[in-house]
Amino acid sequence: GAVVSQHPSRVICKSGTSVKIECRSLDFQATTMFWYRQFPKQSLMLMATSNEGSKATYEQGVEKDKFLINHASLTLSTLTVTSAHPEDSSFYICSARDRAGRTDTQYFGPGTRLTVL
Amino acid sequence: DAKTTQPNSMESNEEEPVHLPCNHSTISGTDYIHWYRQLPSQGPEYVIHGLTSNVNNRMASLAIAEDRKSSTLILHRATLRDAAVYYCILPNAGNMLTFGGGTRLMVKP
């Protein structure tokens, strides 16, 4: 099956620093990747849609200057949380859609738990 | 986006079948029905999807009502590893998934 990886799986950082999270599709090409975040005991919230070679589309209420998304290749998208603050502590999850797939199935990464002190 | 309604939680005994319902009365003719599940502290996992006909795969079966206004995910023999939150989702035209609350399935040994 299609595999999506994320790195790191867990990160702890100080307030004010920036953190980069990588999302890779390991055995397929993904023209579109999605970034979600999930707060404790809540459901996933879509943050942005990342298309290879173009600017990401952000959901309402998500600051594009704070959550920088780069999708430079068909297998890699990165999310950088800039000037992180404790309220940014969350579980960040990416997903990817198989470019060659006949369906709209998304394959999810294992998630990155960010803790900002 | 077409909306789905699921029970907040369900319980099952290990080794017994589980039927997880989903209502989607505003579904349109081209909307696929997708099911994902999320185990604790993990990203969601694709389970199954369908359009009109019932579907089977190694993980589960999907029974779709004739009018498509509801569907049921069937786990034929629940195991402890099936304890998760199950999401019934109708992707929108841009393939964006909107996650609702899902159904938290608890499996008792």
Coordinates of N, CA and C in Angstrom, one line a residue:
Chain A
G1 N 0.8 -1.2 0.0 CA 0.0 0.0 0.0 C 0.9 1.3 0.0
A2 N 0.2 2.4 -0.3 CA 0.9 3.7 -0.3 C 1.4 4.1 1.1
V3 N 2.6 4.6 1.2 CA 3.2 4.9 2.5 C 3.6 6.4 2.5
V4 N 3.2 7.0 3.5 CA 3.6 8.4 3.7 C 4.4 8.5 5.1
S5 N 5.5 9.2 5.0 CA 6.3 9.3 6.2 C 6.3 10.8 6.7
Q6 N 6.6 11.0 7.9 CA 6.8 12.3 8.5 C 8.0 12.3 9.4
H7 N 8.7 13.4 9.3 CA 9.9 13.6 10.2 C 10.0 15.0 10.7
P8 N 10.2 15.2 11.9 CA 10.3 14.2 13.0 C 9.0 13.7 13.5
S9 N 9.0 12.7 14.3 CA 7.7 12.2 14.8 C 7.3 13.0 16.1
R10 N 8.4 13.6 16.7 CA 8.1 14.3 17.9 C 9.1 15.4 18.0
V11 N 8.7 16.6 18.4 CA 9.7 17.7 18.6 C 9.3 18.6 19.7
I12 N 10.3 19.0 20.5 CA 10.0 19.9 21.6 C 10.9 21.1 21.3
C13 N 10.4 22.3 21.3 CA 11.2 23.5 21.0 C 10.8 24.6 22.0
K14 N 11.7 25.6 22.0 CA 11.4 26.8 22.8 C 10.5 27.8 22.1
S15 N 9.8 28.5 22.8 CA 9.0 29.6 22.2 C 9.8 30.5 21.4
G16 N 9.3 30.9 20.2 CA 10.0 31.8 19.4 C 10.9 31.2 18.3
T17 N 11.1 29.9 18.4 CA 11.9 29.2 17.4 C 11.0 28.7 16.3
S18 N 11.7 28.3 15.2 CA 10.9 27.7 14.1 C 11.2 26.2 14.0
V19 N 10.2 25.5 13.5 CA 10.3 24.1 13.4 C 9.8 23.7 12.0
K20 N 10.6 22.8 11.4 CA 10.2 22.3 10.1 C 9.8 20.8 10.2
I21 N 8.7 20.5 9.5 CA 8.2 19.1 9.5 C 8.2 18.7 8.1
E22 N 8.7 17.5 7.8 CA 8.8 17.0 6.4 C 7.7 15.9 6.3
C23 N 7.1 15.9 5.1 CA 6.2 14.9 4.7 C 6.6 14.3 3.4
R24 N 6.8 13.0 3.3 CA 7.2 12.3 2.1 C 6.3 11.2 1.7
S25 N 6.0 11.1 0.4 CA 5.3 9.9 -0.1 C 6.4 9.0 -0.6
L26 N 6.5 7.8 0.0 CA 7.6 6.9 -0.2 C 7.6 6.1 -1.5
D27 N 6.4 5.7 -1.9 CA 6.3 4.8 -3.1 C 5.3 5.3 -4.1
F28 N 5.0 6.5 -4.1 CA 4.2 7.1 -5.1 C 4.4 8.6 -5.2
Q29 N 4.0 9.2 -6.3 CA 4.1 10.6 -6.5 C 2.8 11.3 -6.2
A30 N 3.0 12.4 -5.5 CA 1.8 13.1 -4.9 C 1.8 14.5 -5.4
T31 N 0.9 14.9 -6.4 CA 0.8 16.2 -6.8 C 0.2 17.1 -5.7
T32 N -0.6 16.5 -4.9 CA -1.3 17.2 -3.9 C -1.1 16.6 -2.5
M33 N -0.7 17.4 -1.6 CA -0.5 17.0 -0.2 C -1.3 17.9 0.7
F34 N -1.8 17.4 1.8 CA -2.6 18.2 2.7 C -2.0 18.2 4.1
W35 N -2.1 19.4 4.8 CA -1.6 19.5 6.1 C -2.8 19.7 7.1
Y36 N -2.8 18.9 8.2 CA -3.9 19.0 9.2 C -3.2 19.2 10.5
R37 N -4.0 19.7 11.5 CA -3.5 19.7 12.8 C -4.7 19.2 13.7
Q38 N -4.3 18.6 14.8 CA -5.3 18.0 15.7 C -4.9 18.3 17.1
F39 N -5.8 19.0 17.8 CA -5.6 19.3 19.2 C -6.2 18.1 20.0
P40 N -5.7 18.0 21.3 CA -6.2 16.8 22.1 C -7.7 16.7 22.2
K41 N -8.2 15.5 22.0 CA -9.6 15.1 22.0 C -10.4 15.9 21.0
Q42 N -9.8 16.4 19.9 CA -10.5 17.0 18.9 C -10.3 16.2 17.6
S43 N -11.1 16.6 16.5 CA -10.9 16.0 15.2 C -9.8 16.7 14.4
L44 N -9.5 16.2 13.3 CA -8.5 16.8 12.5 C -9.0 18.0 11.8
M45 N -8.2 19.1 11.7 CA -8.6 20.3 11.1 C -7.7 20.5 9.9
L46 N -8.2 20.7 8.7 CA -7.4 21.0 7.5 C -6.8 22.4 7.7
M47 N -5.5 22.4 7.5 CA -4.8 23.7 7.5 C -4.6 24.3 6.1
A48 N -4.1 23.4 5.2 CA -3.7 23.9 3.9 C -3.6 22.8 2.9
T49 N -3.8 23.1 1.7 CA -3.6 22.2 0.6 C -2.3 22.6 -0.2
S50 N -1.4 21.7 -0.4 CA -0.2 22.0 -1.0 C -0.1 21.3 -2.4
N51 N 0.1 22.1 -3.4 CA 0.3 21.5 -4.7 C 1.7 21.7 -5.2
E52 N 2.2 20.6 -5.8 CA 3.6 20.6 -6.3 C 3.9 21.8 -7.2
G53 N 4.9 22.6 -6.9 CA 5.3 23.6 -7.8 C 4.4 24.9 -7.8
S54 N 3.5 25.0 -6.9 CA 2.7 26.2 -6.8 C 2.5 26.5 -5.3
K55 N 1.9 27.7 -5.1 CA 1.7 28.1 -3.7 C 0.6 27.3 -3.0
A56 N 0.7 27.2 -1.7 CA -0.3 26.4 -1.0 C -1.6 27.2 -0.8
T57 N -2.7 26.5 -0.7 CA -4.0 27.2 -0.4 C -4.3 27.0 1.1
Y58 N -4.5 28.1 1.8 CA -4.7 28.0 3.2 C -6.2 28.0 3.6
E59 N -6.6 27.3 4.6 CA -7.9 27.4 5.1 C -8.1 28.7 5.9
Q60 N -9.4 29.1 6.0 CA -9.7 30.3 6.7 C -9.2 30.3 8.1
G61 N -8.5 31.3 8.5 CA -8.0 31.4 9.9 C -6.6 30.8 10.1
V62 N -6.0 30.3 9.1 CA -4.7 29.7 9.2 C -3.7 30.8 8.5
E63 N -2.8 31.2 9.3 CA -1.9 32.3 8.9 C -0.8 31.7 8.0
K64 N -0.8 32.2 6.7 CA 0.2 31.6 5.8 C 1.6 32.1 6.1
D65 N 1.8 33.2 6.8 CA 3.1 33.7 7.1 C 3.7 32.9 8.3
K66 N 2.8 32.3 9.1 CA 3.2 31.6 10.3 C 3.5 30.1 9.9
F67 N 2.7 29.6 9.1 CA 2.8 28.2 8.7 C 3.2 28.1 7.2
L68 N 4.5 28.1 7.0 CA 5.1 28.1 5.6 C 5.1 26.7 5.1
I69 N 4.5 26.6 3.9 CA 4.4 25.3 3.2 C 5.2 25.3 1.9
N70 N 6.0 24.3 1.7 CA 6.8 24.2 0.5 C 6.6 22.8 -0.1
H71 N 6.2 22.7 -1.4 CA 6.0 21.4 -2.0 C 6.9 21.4 -3.3
A72 N 8.2 21.3 -3.1 CA 9.1 21.4 -4.2 C 9.2 20.2 -5.1
S73 N 8.8 19.1 -4.6 CA 8.9 17.9 -5.5 C 7.6 17.1 -5.4
L74 N 7.5 16.1 -6.2 CA 6.3 15.2 -6.2 C 6.3 14.3 -5.0
T75 N 7.3 14.2 -4.2 CA 7.3 13.3 -3.1 C 7.6 14.0 -1.7
L76 N 7.7 15.3 -1.7 CA 8.1 16.0 -0.5 C 7.4 17.3 -0.3
S77 N 6.8 17.5 0.8 CA 6.2 18.7 1.2 C 6.7 19.0 2.6
T78 N 7.0 20.3 2.9 CA 7.4 20.7 4.3 C 6.5 21.8 4.8
L79 N 6.3 21.7 6.1 CA 5.6 22.7 6.9 C 6.5 23.3 7.9
T80 N 6.7 24.6 7.9 CA 7.5 25.2 8.9 C 6.6 26.1 9.7
V81 N 6.7 25.8 11.0 CA 6.0 26.6 12.0 C 7.0 27.7 12.4
T82 N 6.7 28.9 12.1 CA 7.7 30.0 12.4 C 7.3 30.7 13.7
S83 N 8.3 31.1 14.4 CA 8.1 31.7 15.7 C 7.0 31.0 16.5
A84 N 7.3 29.8 16.8 CA 6.3 28.9 17.5 C 6.0 29.4 18.9
H85 N 4.8 29.3 19.3 CA 4.3 29.6 20.6 C 3.6 28.4 21.3
P86 N 3.5 28.4 22.6 CA 2.8 27.3 23.2 C 1.5 26.9 22.6
E87 N 0.7 27.9 22.1 CA -0.6 27.5 21.5 C -0.5 26.8 20.2
D88 N 0.7 26.8 19.6 CA 1.0 26.0 18.4 C 1.2 24.5 18.7
S89 N 1.4 24.2 20.0 CA 1.6 22.8 20.3 C 0.4 22.0 19.9
S90 N 0.6 21.0 19.1 CA -0.5 20.2 18.5 C 0.1 19.0 17.8
F91 N -0.7 18.1 17.3 CA -0.4 17.0 16.5 C -0.6 17.4 15.0
Y92 N 0.5 17.4 14.2 CA 0.4 17.9 12.9 C 0.5 16.6 12.0
I93 N -0.4 16.5 11.0 CA -0.5 15.3 10.2 C -0.6 15.7 8.7
C94 N 0.2 15.1 7.9 CA 0.1 15.3 6.5 C -0.6 14.2 5.8
S95 N -1.1 14.4 4.6 CA -1.6 13.3 3.8 C -1.3 13.7 2.3
A96 N -1.3 12.6 1.5 CA -0.9 12.8 0.1 C -1.9 12.0 -0.7
R97 N -2.2 12.5 -1.9 CA -3.1 11.8 -2.9 C -2.2 11.3 -4.0
D98 N -2.4 10.0 -4.3 CA -1.6 9.3 -5.3 C -1.9 9.9 -6.7
R99 N -0.9 10.4 -7.3 CA -1.1 11.1 -8.6 C -1.7 10.1 -9.7
A100 N -1.3 8.9 -9.5 CA -1.7 7.9 -10.5 C -3.0 7.2 -10.1
G101 N -3.5 7.5 -8.9 CA -4.6 6.8 -8.4 C -5.9 7.1 -9.1
R102 N -6.8 6.1 -9.2 CA -8.1 6.4 -9.9 C -9.1 6.9 -8.9
T103 N -8.8 6.9 -7.6 CA -9.7 7.4 -6.7 C -9.2 8.6 -5.9
D104 N -10.0 9.2 -5.0 CA -9.5 10.3 -4.3 C -9.0 9.9 -2.9
T105 N -8.5 8.7 -2.8 CA -8.0 8.2 -1.5 C -6.8 9.0 -1.1
Q106 N -6.8 9.4 0.2 CA -5.6 10.1 0.7 C -4.9 9.1 1.7
Y107 N -3.6 9.2 1.7 CA -2.8 8.4 2.5 C -2.1 9.3 3.5
F108 N -2.2 9.0 4.8 CA -1.8 9.8 5.9 C -0.4 9.4 6.4
G109 N 0.3 10.5 6.9 CA 1.5 10.2 7.6 C 1.2 9.8 9.0
P110 N 2.2 9.4 9.8 CA 2.0 9.0 11.2 C 1.8 10.2 12.1
G111 N 2.1 11.4 11.7 CA 1.9 12.6 12.5 C 3.2 13.0 13.2
T112 N 3.2 14.3 13.5 CA 4.3 14.9 14.3 C 3.8 15.6 15.5
R113 N 4.2 15.2 16.6 CA 3.7 15.9 17.8 C 4.7 17.0 18.2
L114 N 4.2 18.3 18.1 CA 5.0 19.4 18.4 C 4.6 20.0 19.8
T115 N 5.6 20.1 20.6 CA 5.4 20.8 22.0 C 6.3 22.0 22.0
V116 N 5.7 23.1 22.3 CA 6.4 24.4 22.4 C 6.4 24.8 23.8
L117 N 7.6 25.0 24.3 CA 7.7 25.3 25.8 C 7.7 26.8 26.0
Chain B
D1 N -20.4 21.3 1.3 CA -20.0 19.9 1.4 C -21.2 19.1 2.0
A2 N -21.4 17.9 1.4 CA -22.4 17.0 2.0 C -21.9 16.6 3.4
K3 N -22.8 16.5 4.4 CA -22.4 16.3 5.8 C -22.7 14.9 6.1
T4 N -22.0 14.4 7.1 CA -22.3 13.0 7.6 C -22.6 13.1 9.1
T5 N -23.3 12.1 9.6 CA -23.7 12.0 11.0 C -23.4 10.6 11.5
Q6 N -22.6 10.5 12.6 CA -22.2 9.2 13.1 C -22.5 9.3 14.6
P7 N -22.7 8.1 15.2 CA -22.8 8.1 16.7 C -21.4 8.4 17.3
N8 N -21.5 9.0 18.5 CA -20.2 9.4 19.1 C -19.3 8.2 19.4
S9 N -20.0 7.2 19.9 CA -19.2 6.0 20.4 C -20.0 4.7 20.2
M10 N -19.3 3.6 20.1 CA -19.9 2.3 20.1 C -19.0 1.3 20.8
E11 N -19.6 0.3 21.4 CA -18.8 -0.8 22.0 C -19.1 -2.1 21.3
S12 N -18.0 -2.9 21.4 CA -18.1 -4.2 20.8 C -17.4 -5.2 21.6
N13 N -17.7 -6.4 21.5 CA -16.9 -7.5 22.1 C -15.9 -8.0 21.1
E14 N -14.8 -8.4 21.6 CA -13.8 -9.0 20.7 C -14.3 -10.2 20.0
E15 N -13.9 -10.4 18.7 CA -14.3 -11.5 17.9 C -15.7 -11.4 17.4
E16 N -16.5 -10.4 17.7 CA -17.8 -10.2 17.2 C -17.9 -9.2 16.1
P17 N -18.9 -9.3 15.2 CA -19.0 -8.3 14.1 C -19.4 -6.9 14.7
V18 N -19.0 -5.9 14.0 CA -19.3 -4.5 14.4 C -19.9 -3.8 13.2
H19 N -21.0 -3.2 13.4 CA -21.7 -2.4 12.3 C -21.6 -0.9 12.7
L20 N -20.9 -0.1 12.0 CA -20.8 1.3 12.3 C -21.6 2.1 11.3
P21 N -22.7 2.8 11.7 CA -23.5 3.5 10.8 C -23.1 4.9 10.5
C22 N -23.5 5.4 9.3 CA -23.3 6.7 8.9 C -24.4 7.2 8.1
N23 N -25.0 8.4 8.5 CA -26.0 9.0 7.7 C -25.5 10.1 6.9
H24 N -25.8 10.2 5.6 CA -25.4 11.3 4.7 C -26.6 11.6 3.8
S25 N -27.6 12.2 4.3 CA -28.9 12.4 3.6 C -28.7 13.4 2.5
T26 N -27.7 14.3 2.6 CA -27.5 15.3 1.5 C -26.5 14.9 0.5
I27 N -26.2 13.7 0.4 CA -25.2 13.2 -0.6 C -25.7 13.4 -2.0
S28 N -24.7 13.8 -2.8 CA -25.1 14.0 -4.2 C -24.7 12.8 -5.0
G29 N -25.2 12.7 -6.3 CA -25.0 11.5 -7.1 C -23.6 11.1 -7.4
T30 N -22.7 12.1 -7.3 CA -21.3 11.8 -7.6 C -20.4 11.7 -6.4
D31 N -20.9 11.8 -5.2 CA -20.1 11.8 -4.0 C -19.8 10.3 -3.6
Y32 N -18.5 10.1 -3.5 CA -18.0 8.8 -3.0 C -18.1 8.9 -1.4
I33 N -18.3 7.7 -0.8 CA -18.3 7.6 0.6 C -17.0 6.9 1.0
H34 N -16.3 7.6 1.8 CA -15.0 7.1 2.3 C -15.0 6.9 3.8
W35 N -14.3 5.9 4.2 CA -14.1 5.6 5.6 C -12.6 5.6 6.0
Y36 N -12.3 6.3 7.0 CA -10.9 6.3 7.5 C -11.1 5.9 9.0
R37 N -9.9 5.5 9.6 CA -9.9 5.3 11.0 C -8.6 5.8 11.6
Q38 N -8.7 6.2 12.8 CA -7.5 6.8 13.5 C -7.3 6.1 14.8
L39 N -6.2 5.3 14.9 CA -5.8 4.7 16.1 C -5.1 5.8 17.0
P40 N -5.1 5.5 18.3 CA -4.5 6.5 19.2 C -3.1 7.0 18.8
S41 N -2.9 8.3 18.8 CA -1.6 8.9 18.6 C -1.0 8.5 17.2
Q42 N -1.9 8.2 16.2 CA -1.4 7.9 14.9 C -2.2 8.8 13.9
G43 N -1.7 8.8 12.7 CA -2.4 9.5 11.6 C -3.6 8.6 11.1
P44 N -4.6 9.2 10.5 CA -5.7 8.4 10.0 C -5.2 7.3 9.0
E45 N -6.0 6.3 8.9 CA -5.7 5.2 8.0 C -6.9 5.0 7.1
Y46 N -6.7 4.9 5.8 CA -7.8 4.6 4.8 C -8.3 3.2 5.1
V47 N -9.7 3.1 5.1 CA -10.3 1.8 5.4 C -10.9 1.3 4.1
I48 N -11.9 2.1 3.5 CA -12.6 1.6 2.4 C -13.4 2.7 1.8
H49 N -13.8 2.6 0.6 CA -14.7 3.6 0.0 C -15.6 3.0 -1.1
G50 N -16.7 3.7 -1.4 CA -17.6 3.1 -2.4 C -18.5 4.2 -2.9
L51 N -19.2 3.9 -4.0 CA -20.1 4.9 -4.6 C -21.5 4.4 -4.5
T52 N -21.8 3.2 -5.1 CA -23.2 2.8 -5.0 C -23.3 1.3 -4.6
S53 N -22.4 0.5 -5.1 CA -22.4 -0.9 -4.7 C -21.7 -1.2 -3.4
N54 N -22.1 -2.3 -2.8 CA -21.4 -2.7 -1.6 C -19.9 -3.1 -2.0
V55 N -19.0 -2.9 -1.0 CA -17.6 -3.1 -1.3 C -17.0 -3.9 -0.2
N56 N -16.1 -4.8 -0.6 CA -15.3 -5.6 0.4 C -13.8 -5.4 0.2
N57 N -13.1 -5.4 1.3 CA -11.6 -5.5 1.2 C -11.1 -6.2 2.4
R58 N -9.8 -6.3 2.5 CA -9.3 -7.2 3.6 C -9.6 -6.6 5.0
M59 N -9.9 -5.3 5.0 CA -10.1 -4.7 6.3 C -11.6 -4.7 6.8
A60 N -12.4 -4.5 5.8 CA -13.8 -4.3 6.2 C -14.8 -4.4 4.9
S61 N -16.0 -4.3 5.2 CA -17.0 -4.3 4.1 C -17.8 -3.0 4.3
L62 N -18.3 -2.4 3.2 CA -19.1 -1.2 3.2 C -20.4 -1.5 2.5
A63 N -21.5 -1.4 3.3 CA -22.8 -1.6 2.8 C -23.4 -0.2 2.6
I64 N -23.9 0.1 1.4 CA -24.4 1.4 1.0 C -25.9 1.2 0.7
A65 N -26.7 2.0 1.4 CA -28.2 1.9 1.2 C -28.5 2.2 -0.2
E66 N -29.7 1.7 -0.7 CA -30.1 1.9 -2.1 C -30.2 3.3 -2.4
D67 N -30.8 4.1 -1.5 CA -30.9 5.6 -1.8 C -29.7 6.4 -1.5
R68 N -28.6 5.7 -1.0 CA -27.3 6.3 -0.7 C -27.3 7.3 0.4
K69 N -28.4 7.3 1.1 CA -28.4 8.3 2.2 C -27.8 7.8 3.5
S70 N -27.4 6.6 3.5 CA -26.7 6.0 4.7 C -25.8 4.9 4.2
S71 N -24.9 4.6 5.1 CA -24.0 3.5 4.8 C -23.5 2.9 6.1
T72 N -23.0 1.7 6.0 CA -22.6 1.0 7.2 C -21.2 0.3 7.0
L73 N -20.3 0.6 7.9 CA -19.0 0.0 7.8 C -19.1 -1.3 8.7
I74 N -18.7 -2.4 8.1 CA -18.8 -3.7 8.8 C -17.4 -4.2 9.1
L75 N -17.1 -4.4 10.3 CA -15.9 -5.2 10.7 C -16.3 -6.5 11.1
H76 N -15.9 -7.5 10.4 CA -16.5 -8.9 10.5 C -16.2 -9.5 11.8
R77 N -15.0 -9.3 12.3 CA -14.6 -9.9 13.6 C -13.7 -8.8 14.3
A78 N -14.2 -8.1 15.2 CA -13.5 -7.0 15.9 C -12.3 -7.6 16.7
T79 N -11.2 -7.0 16.6 CA -10.1 -7.3 17.5 C -9.8 -6.1 18.3
L80 N -8.9 -6.2 19.3 CA -8.5 -5.1 20.2 C -7.8 -4.0 19.4
R81 N -7.2 -4.5 18.3 CA -6.5 -3.5 17.5 C -7.4 -2.7 16.6
D82 N -8.7 -3.0 16.6 CA -9.6 -2.2 15.8 C -10.2 -1.1 16.6
A83 N -9.8 -1.0 17.9 CA -10.3 0.2 18.7 C -9.7 1.4 18.1
A84 N -10.5 2.3 17.7 CA -10.1 3.5 17.0 C -11.3 4.5 16.8
V85 N -11.0 5.7 16.3 CA -12.1 6.5 15.9 C -12.3 6.3 14.4
Y86 N -13.5 6.0 14.0 CA -13.9 5.8 12.6 C -14.6 7.0 12.0
Y87 N -14.1 7.4 10.9 CA -14.7 8.6 10.3 C -15.3 8.2 8.9
C88 N -16.5 8.7 8.7 CA -17.2 8.5 7.5 C -17.2 9.9 6.8
I89 N -16.6 10.0 5.6 CA -16.4 11.3 5.0 C -16.8 11.2 3.5
L90 N -17.4 12.3 3.1 CA -17.7 12.5 1.6 C -16.7 13.6 1.1
P91 N -15.7 13.2 0.4 CA -14.7 14.2 0.0 C -15.4 15.2 -1.0
N92 N -15.0 16.5 -0.9 CA -15.6 17.5 -1.8 C -14.9 17.5 -3.1
A93 N -15.3 18.4 -4.0 CA -14.8 18.4 -5.4 C -13.3 18.5 -5.4
G94 N -12.7 19.2 -4.5 CA -11.3 19.3 -4.5 C -10.6 18.2 -3.7
N95 N -11.3 17.1 -3.4 CA -10.8 16.0 -2.6 C -10.3 16.4 -1.2
M96 N -10.9 17.5 -0.7 CA -10.6 17.8 0.7 C -11.5 17.0 1.6
L97 N -10.9 16.5 2.6 CA -11.6 15.7 3.6 C -11.9 16.6 4.8
T98 N -13.2 16.6 5.1 CA -13.6 17.3 6.3 C -14.0 16.3 7.4
F99 N -13.2 16.3 8.5 CA -13.3 15.3 9.5 C -14.3 15.8 10.5
G100 N -15.4 15.0 10.8 CA -16.3 15.3 11.8 C -15.8 14.6 13.1
G101 N -16.7 14.4 14.0 CA -16.3 13.8 15.3 C -16.0 12.3 15.2
G102 N -16.6 11.6 14.2 CA -16.4 10.2 14.0 C -17.0 9.4 15.1
T103 N -16.9 8.1 15.0 CA -17.4 7.2 16.1 C -16.2 6.5 16.8
R104 N -16.1 6.7 18.1 CA -15.1 6.0 18.8 C -15.5 4.6 19.1
L105 N -14.8 3.6 18.6 CA -15.1 2.2 18.8 C -14.3 1.7 19.9
M106 N -14.9 1.1 20.9 CA -14.2 0.5 22.0 C -14.5 -1.0 21.9
V107 N -13.4 -1.8 22.0 CA -13.5 -3.3 21.8 C -13.2 -3.9 23.2
K108 N -14.1 -4.7 23.7 CA -13.9 -5.3 25.0 C -13.4 -6.7 24.8
P109 N -12.4 -7.1 25.6 CA -11.9 -8.5 25.5 C -12.9 -9.5 26.0

